[in-house]
């Protein structure tokens, strides 16, 4: 498809300044106010040039696409990546410099005055000190607060995520559990999670990831506020209540812009009809955007729902207690799931995860070694895939096992299937970057990290950790350190990556301190052990040797 560039009137200013940076409009160069060049990809520089031509104005996505890619058909993801590149280059974590206006476009919030060149920009910055004393103090307090928030990742809000497609966006909120007595929590979040997965697979909506939409559990919040924070057009909320063998589910669709009700329904069914209820809700939501889903109603029995119940209990345990003890409980509940329904995939998925954890973290070494644990994990994952070839989580765990075994191409193929089956799962997108980074496809990994952020606005700190690794791979270790510092708390396991980044920057003392924190929880690590573990997996040219060098600088024993 061909695009024709729109006419965009360039401002007369030769430079645009914002937050300590200067963009030279003629040469499309980004510099700091003291003249240091900031590298940008050519397409990223083109996007910034279009925004800089209209500072303070909203530039639509279509205008940006037509200006930068006039004769080429590209997806919205290309623009999303360029916007992310700009924000990363200028440290715009809060999306204040390049602002997203949901459904409208982007705006470059430049300083309210121009400068003829970089030196003049610095002089103009100095001129700000002529403000009144009270104005200066207020501005200083705001800047200090912003700096503290950026350093520790303690942001109190986030700009709405950039759309990754033209589909309407929807968030499925956690359903209230109205059950009483022994029935409370029986199905946990089964209804809402099932709708997220299946609705994302149907590709009628771009569905926000569970991690972000479920953060509103038990929190009073205005519909429009949630819509703004998540950048969605619609919200689905509801409740579930189990009474004996009966299930009552209510659901209502809301317009996220004004809070108006668009549709509501109540379902009174047998407990075994859980998956049928999910499917009926999904079909109704699809109809609301003019796309009818026609497929057979899913298999649904009380035994299958019981197996799902045990599986969800096990996963919840691991989320709250990611330890050897929590993993053992996951295994026990997975065995109960298989006993409840040996023809359902859920218990086998749980067992595959538990043995994968054993292999990765060295848990239960008295029972089996790493290779035996991976073999058992693979057998259970394959069983789950045989029973449910369209289950995204079954493909996900198999991909993880392939990665641990050094079977990188098989891992990438499984990840691609898992992403196709559930595009709203940010955990799968995040996991898929491991094999990409191992073989040196770093830019693809960064793209997927940004995709995960786009569907998961309140994403976990793990994405910052992964971005730190990706930027270390690109030898952009200053940016890698900035990514790691965005974590609200750097866990002990991440201090090894932090040590490698400090070593890359020549911060030898900080590298040794970070590695010491890592070794407190992971004693016995050595250079030879890491080389043996990764030499068949980490095949990106020069990466493992460079990593070993940085570990030596940090003080890891041979």
Coordinates of C-alpha atoms in Angstrom, one line a residue, residues 50-448:
X50 CA 7.8 15.4 12.4
X51 CA 6.9 15.9 16.0
X52 CA 9.5 18.7 16.3
X53 CA 8.0 20.5 13.3
X54 CA 4.8 21.0 15.4
X55 CA 5.9 21.3 19.0
X56 CA 3.0 21.5 21.5
X57 CA 0.6 20.2 18.9
X58 CA -1.1 16.8 18.6
X59 CA 0.2 14.9 15.6
X60 CA -2.0 12.0 14.6
X61 CA -0.7 8.5 14.1
X62 CA -1.8 8.5 10.5
X63 CA 0.1 11.8 9.8
X64 CA 3.3 10.3 11.4
X65 CA 2.9 7.1 9.4
X66 CA 2.4 8.9 6.2
X67 CA 5.3 11.3 6.8
X68 CA 7.9 8.7 7.8
X69 CA 6.8 5.8 5.6
X70 CA 5.2 7.5 2.6
X71 CA 5.7 4.7 0.0
X72 CA 5.8 1.7 2.3
X73 CA 3.1 -0.3 4.1
X74 CA 4.2 -0.9 7.7
X75 CA 2.3 -1.9 10.9
X76 CA 1.6 0.4 13.8
X77 CA 4.3 -1.5 15.7
X78 CA 7.0 0.4 13.7
X79 CA 5.8 3.7 14.9
X80 CA 5.4 2.3 18.5
X81 CA 9.0 1.3 18.5
X82 CA 10.2 4.7 17.2
X83 CA 8.2 6.5 20.0
X84 CA 9.8 4.1 22.5
X85 CA 13.2 4.8 21.1
X86 CA 12.8 8.5 21.5
X87 CA 11.5 8.2 25.1
X88 CA 14.4 5.9 26.0
X89 CA 17.0 8.3 24.5
X90 CA 15.7 11.3 26.5
X91 CA 14.8 9.4 29.7
X92 CA 11.1 10.1 29.3
X93 CA 9.9 7.2 31.5
X94 CA 6.7 9.1 32.5
X95 CA 5.8 10.0 28.9
X96 CA 5.9 13.7 29.6
X97 CA 8.2 14.9 26.8
X98 CA 6.5 12.7 24.1
X99 CA 2.9 12.5 25.3
X100 CA 0.4 10.0 24.2
X101 CA -3.1 11.3 23.6
X102 CA -5.4 8.2 23.4
X103 CA -7.2 8.0 20.1
X104 CA -5.7 11.3 19.0
X105 CA -1.9 10.9 18.5
X106 CA 1.3 12.2 20.1
X107 CA 2.5 15.6 21.2
X108 CA 6.1 16.8 21.7
X109 CA 6.1 19.0 24.8
X110 CA 9.1 21.2 23.9
X111 CA 10.4 24.1 26.1
X112 CA 8.4 27.3 25.5
X113 CA 11.3 29.0 23.7
X114 CA 13.7 28.2 20.9
X115 CA 17.4 28.6 20.4
X116 CA 19.5 29.0 17.3
X117 CA 22.0 26.2 18.2
X118 CA 23.0 23.9 21.0
X119 CA 25.1 26.6 22.8
X120 CA 22.3 29.1 22.5
X121 CA 20.0 26.5 24.0
X122 CA 22.2 26.1 26.9
X123 CA 22.2 29.9 27.3
X124 CA 18.5 29.9 27.1
X125 CA 18.4 27.3 29.9
X126 CA 20.5 29.5 32.0
X127 CA 18.2 32.4 31.4
X128 CA 15.5 30.5 33.3
X129 CA 17.2 31.5 36.5
X130 CA 15.7 34.9 36.1
X131 CA 12.4 33.5 37.4
X132 CA 11.1 34.9 40.7
X133 CA 12.6 33.2 43.8
X134 CA 9.3 31.5 44.7
X135 CA 8.9 30.2 41.2
X136 CA 12.4 28.8 41.2
X137 CA 11.9 27.0 44.5
X138 CA 8.6 25.5 43.3
X139 CA 10.2 24.3 40.0
X140 CA 13.2 22.9 41.9
X141 CA 10.9 20.9 44.2
X142 CA 9.0 19.5 41.2
X143 CA 12.2 18.5 39.5
X144 CA 13.6 16.8 42.6
X145 CA 10.3 14.9 43.1
X146 CA 10.3 13.8 39.4
X147 CA 14.0 12.7 39.6
X148 CA 13.3 10.6 42.7
X149 CA 10.3 9.0 41.1
X150 CA 12.2 8.3 37.9
X151 CA 15.1 6.8 39.8
X152 CA 13.2 4.5 42.1
X153 CA 10.4 3.7 39.6
X154 CA 7.8 5.1 42.1
X155 CA 5.5 6.6 39.4
X156 CA 2.1 7.5 40.6
X157 CA 0.6 7.3 37.1
X158 CA 1.4 6.3 33.6
X159 CA 0.4 7.7 30.3
X160 CA -2.0 5.5 28.3
X161 CA -0.2 2.9 26.3
X162 CA 0.2 3.3 22.5
X163 CA -2.2 1.3 20.4
X164 CA -0.6 -1.7 18.8
X165 CA -3.4 -2.1 16.2
X166 CA -6.5 -0.5 14.9
X167 CA -8.7 -2.8 17.0
X168 CA -10.7 -1.4 19.8
X169 CA -9.0 -1.9 23.2
X170 CA -10.7 -3.6 26.1
X171 CA -9.8 -4.5 29.7
X172 CA -11.4 -7.4 31.6
X173 CA -11.5 -6.5 35.3
X174 CA -11.4 -9.2 37.9
X175 CA -14.8 -10.6 38.6
X176 CA -16.1 -10.2 42.2
X177 CA -16.5 -13.5 44.0
X178 CA -20.0 -13.4 45.7
X179 CA -19.8 -17.0 47.0
X180 CA -20.1 -17.8 50.7
X181 CA -18.8 -20.4 53.0
X182 CA -16.7 -23.2 51.6
X183 CA -17.5 -22.0 48.0
X184 CA -15.5 -18.7 48.4
X185 CA -12.6 -18.5 46.0
X186 CA -13.5 -21.9 44.4
X187 CA -13.0 -20.6 40.9
X188 CA -10.7 -17.7 41.8
X189 CA -10.3 -15.7 38.6
X190 CA -11.3 -18.5 36.2
X191 CA -14.1 -16.6 34.4
X192 CA -12.2 -13.3 33.8
X193 CA -8.9 -15.1 32.9
X194 CA -10.7 -17.3 30.4
X195 CA -12.4 -14.4 28.8
X196 CA -9.1 -12.5 28.5
X197 CA -7.4 -15.5 26.8
X198 CA -10.2 -16.4 24.4
X199 CA -11.1 -12.8 23.5
X200 CA -7.5 -12.0 22.7
X201 CA -7.3 -15.1 20.5
X202 CA -10.5 -14.2 18.6
X203 CA -8.7 -10.9 17.6
X204 CA -11.9 -8.8 17.9
X205 CA -10.3 -6.6 20.6
X206 CA -6.8 -5.7 21.7
X207 CA -7.0 -7.0 25.2
X208 CA -5.0 -5.6 28.1
X209 CA -2.9 -8.1 30.0
X210 CA -4.1 -9.6 33.2
X211 CA -1.2 -8.1 35.2
X212 CA -2.6 -4.6 34.5
X213 CA -6.4 -5.1 34.5
X214 CA -6.4 -7.2 37.7
X215 CA -4.6 -4.5 39.7
X216 CA -8.0 -2.8 40.2
X217 CA -9.2 -5.7 42.4
X218 CA -11.0 -4.4 45.5
X219 CA -10.1 -0.8 44.6
X220 CA -12.8 1.8 44.1
X221 CA -12.0 3.5 40.9
X222 CA -14.0 5.6 38.4
X223 CA -14.6 4.0 35.1
X224 CA -13.2 6.9 33.2
X225 CA -10.1 6.9 35.4
X226 CA -9.4 3.2 34.6
X227 CA -10.1 3.8 30.9
X228 CA -7.5 6.7 30.9
X229 CA -4.9 4.7 32.8
X230 CA -5.2 1.7 30.6
X231 CA -5.9 3.5 27.4
X232 CA -8.9 1.4 26.6
X233 CA -12.3 1.9 24.8
X234 CA -14.3 -0.6 26.8
X235 CA -14.3 -2.3 30.2
X236 CA -15.9 -5.6 31.1
X237 CA -16.7 -6.2 34.8
X238 CA -18.9 -8.7 36.6
X239 CA -19.2 -11.2 39.4
X240 CA -19.4 -14.9 39.9
X241 CA -21.1 -16.9 42.6
X242 CA -20.9 -20.7 43.2
X243 CA -23.8 -22.2 45.2
X244 CA -23.4 -25.9 45.5
X245 CA -23.3 -27.2 41.9
X246 CA -24.8 -24.1 40.5
X247 CA -22.9 -21.1 39.0
X248 CA -24.2 -17.6 38.7
X249 CA -22.2 -15.1 36.5
X250 CA -23.1 -11.5 35.8
X251 CA -21.2 -9.4 33.2
X252 CA -21.6 -5.9 31.9
X253 CA -19.8 -4.0 29.2
X254 CA -19.0 -0.3 29.9
X255 CA -17.9 2.6 27.6
X256 CA -14.6 3.6 29.2
X257 CA -14.9 7.1 28.0
X258 CA -18.1 8.1 29.8
X259 CA -19.0 5.1 32.0
X260 CA -22.2 4.3 30.2
X261 CA -23.6 0.8 30.2
X262 CA -23.6 -0.9 26.8
X263 CA -24.7 -4.4 27.6
X264 CA -25.4 -6.6 30.7
X265 CA -26.5 -10.2 31.3
X266 CA -26.8 -12.8 34.0
X267 CA -26.1 -16.5 33.5
X268 CA -27.5 -19.2 35.9
X269 CA -26.0 -22.5 34.9
X270 CA -24.6 -25.8 36.2
X271 CA -21.0 -25.6 37.4
X272 CA -19.9 -27.7 34.4
X273 CA -21.1 -24.9 32.0
X274 CA -18.3 -22.5 33.0
X275 CA -16.6 -22.6 29.6
X276 CA -19.9 -22.3 27.8
X277 CA -20.7 -19.1 29.8
X278 CA -17.2 -17.7 28.9
X279 CA -17.8 -18.4 25.2
X280 CA -21.3 -16.8 25.2
X281 CA -19.8 -13.6 26.8
X282 CA -17.0 -13.6 24.2
X283 CA -19.5 -14.0 21.3
X284 CA -21.6 -11.1 22.6
X285 CA -18.5 -8.8 23.0
X286 CA -17.5 -9.7 19.4
X287 CA -20.9 -8.9 18.1
X288 CA -20.6 -5.4 19.7
X289 CA -17.8 -4.5 17.3
X290 CA -19.5 -6.1 14.3
X291 CA -17.7 -9.4 14.1
X292 CA -19.5 -12.6 14.7
X293 CA -17.6 -15.6 16.1
X294 CA -18.7 -18.9 14.7
X295 CA -17.1 -22.0 16.2
X296 CA -18.3 -25.0 18.2
X297 CA -19.1 -24.5 21.8
X298 CA -16.2 -25.7 24.0
X299 CA -16.2 -28.9 25.9
X300 CA -17.4 -28.2 29.4
X301 CA -17.8 -30.7 32.3
X302 CA -17.8 -30.5 36.1
X303 CA -14.7 -32.6 36.2
X304 CA -12.8 -30.3 33.8
X305 CA -13.8 -27.2 35.9
X306 CA -12.6 -29.0 39.1
X307 CA -9.3 -29.7 37.4
X308 CA -9.1 -26.0 36.4
X309 CA -9.8 -25.1 40.0
X310 CA -6.8 -27.1 41.4
X311 CA -4.6 -25.7 38.6
X312 CA -5.4 -22.1 39.4
X313 CA -4.9 -22.7 43.1
X314 CA -1.4 -24.0 42.3
X315 CA -0.5 -21.1 40.1
X316 CA -1.7 -18.7 42.7
X317 CA 0.6 -20.4 45.3
X318 CA 3.6 -19.9 43.0
X319 CA 2.7 -16.3 42.4
X320 CA 2.6 -15.6 46.2
X321 CA 5.5 -17.9 47.2
X322 CA 8.1 -18.5 44.4
X323 CA 10.2 -20.9 46.5
X324 CA 10.9 -24.6 46.6
X325 CA 8.1 -25.0 49.1
X326 CA 5.7 -23.2 46.9
X327 CA 6.8 -25.3 43.9
X328 CA 6.1 -28.5 45.8
X329 CA 2.6 -27.3 46.6
X330 CA 2.1 -26.5 42.9
X331 CA 3.0 -30.1 42.2
X332 CA 0.6 -31.5 44.8
X333 CA -2.3 -29.4 43.5
X334 CA -1.4 -30.4 39.9
X335 CA -1.7 -34.1 40.8
X336 CA -5.1 -33.4 42.3
X337 CA -6.1 -31.7 39.0
X338 CA -5.1 -34.8 37.1
X339 CA -7.0 -37.0 39.5
X340 CA -10.1 -34.8 39.0
X341 CA -9.9 -35.0 35.2
X342 CA -7.0 -37.0 33.6
X343 CA -8.2 -35.9 30.2
X344 CA -7.9 -32.1 30.9
X345 CA -4.6 -30.4 30.2
X346 CA -4.4 -28.3 33.4
X347 CA -2.7 -30.7 35.8
X348 CA 0.0 -31.6 33.2
X349 CA 0.7 -27.9 32.6
X350 CA 1.2 -27.4 36.3
X351 CA 3.6 -30.5 36.6
X352 CA 5.6 -29.2 33.6
X353 CA 6.1 -25.9 35.3
X354 CA 7.1 -27.5 38.6
X355 CA 9.7 -29.7 37.1
X356 CA 11.0 -26.8 34.9
X357 CA 11.4 -24.8 38.1
X358 CA 13.3 -27.7 39.7
X359 CA 15.7 -27.8 36.7
X360 CA 16.2 -24.0 36.6
X361 CA 16.6 -23.2 40.3
X362 CA 18.1 -26.5 41.5
X363 CA 15.1 -27.3 43.7
X364 CA 14.7 -30.9 44.9
X365 CA 18.1 -31.9 43.7
X366 CA 17.9 -34.9 46.1
X367 CA 15.1 -36.3 43.9
X368 CA 16.5 -35.7 40.4
X369 CA 19.3 -33.9 38.6
X370 CA 18.8 -31.0 36.1
X371 CA 18.6 -33.2 33.0
X372 CA 16.1 -35.6 34.6
X373 CA 13.9 -32.7 35.8
X374 CA 13.9 -31.1 32.3
X375 CA 13.0 -34.5 30.7
X376 CA 10.0 -35.0 33.1
X377 CA 8.9 -31.4 32.4
X378 CA 9.0 -32.0 28.7
X379 CA 7.0 -35.2 29.0
X380 CA 4.2 -33.4 31.0
X381 CA 4.2 -30.4 28.6
X382 CA 3.9 -32.8 25.6
X383 CA 1.0 -34.5 27.3
X384 CA -0.8 -31.2 27.8
X385 CA -0.3 -30.3 24.2
X386 CA -1.7 -33.6 23.0
X387 CA -4.8 -33.0 25.0
X388 CA -5.1 -29.3 24.2
X389 CA -3.1 -28.2 21.2
X390 CA -4.7 -24.7 21.2
X391 CA -3.8 -24.0 24.9
X392 CA -1.4 -21.0 24.9
X393 CA 0.0 -21.8 28.3
X394 CA 0.9 -25.4 27.2
X395 CA 2.9 -23.9 24.4
X396 CA 4.4 -21.4 26.7
X397 CA 5.8 -23.9 29.3
X398 CA 7.1 -26.1 26.4
X399 CA 8.9 -23.1 25.0
X400 CA 10.5 -22.4 28.4
X401 CA 11.7 -26.1 28.6
X402 CA 13.1 -25.9 25.1
X403 CA 15.0 -22.8 26.1
X404 CA 16.5 -24.4 29.2
X405 CA 17.5 -27.4 27.1
X406 CA 19.3 -25.2 24.6
X407 CA 16.8 -26.0 21.8
X408 CA 16.5 -22.4 20.7
X409 CA 14.8 -22.8 17.3
X410 CA 12.2 -25.1 18.8
X411 CA 11.7 -22.6 21.7
X412 CA 11.1 -19.7 19.3
X413 CA 8.6 -21.8 17.3
X414 CA 6.6 -22.6 20.4
X415 CA 6.7 -19.0 21.6
X416 CA 5.3 -17.8 18.3
X417 CA 2.4 -20.3 18.6
X418 CA 1.8 -19.2 22.2
X419 CA 1.7 -15.5 21.2
X420 CA -0.7 -16.2 18.3
X421 CA -3.0 -18.1 20.7
X422 CA -3.0 -15.4 23.4
X423 CA -1.6 -12.1 22.2
X424 CA -2.7 -10.4 25.5
X425 CA -0.2 -12.4 27.7
X426 CA 2.7 -10.2 28.5
X427 CA 4.5 -13.0 30.3
X428 CA 4.7 -15.0 27.1
X429 CA 6.1 -12.0 25.2
X430 CA 8.6 -11.4 27.9
X431 CA 9.7 -15.1 28.0
X432 CA 10.1 -15.2 24.3
X433 CA 12.9 -12.6 24.5
X434 CA 15.3 -15.0 26.3
X435 CA 16.0 -17.2 23.2
X436 CA 16.1 -14.1 21.0
X437 CA 18.8 -12.5 23.2
X438 CA 20.7 -15.8 23.4
X439 CA 21.2 -15.9 19.7
X440 CA 21.8 -12.2 19.1
X441 CA 18.4 -11.1 17.7
X442 CA 18.5 -8.2 20.2
X443 CA 16.4 -5.7 18.3
X444 CA 13.5 -8.2 17.9
X445 CA 13.8 -8.8 21.7
X446 CA 13.5 -5.1 22.4
X447 CA 10.5 -4.9 20.1
X448 CA 8.7 -7.6 22.1

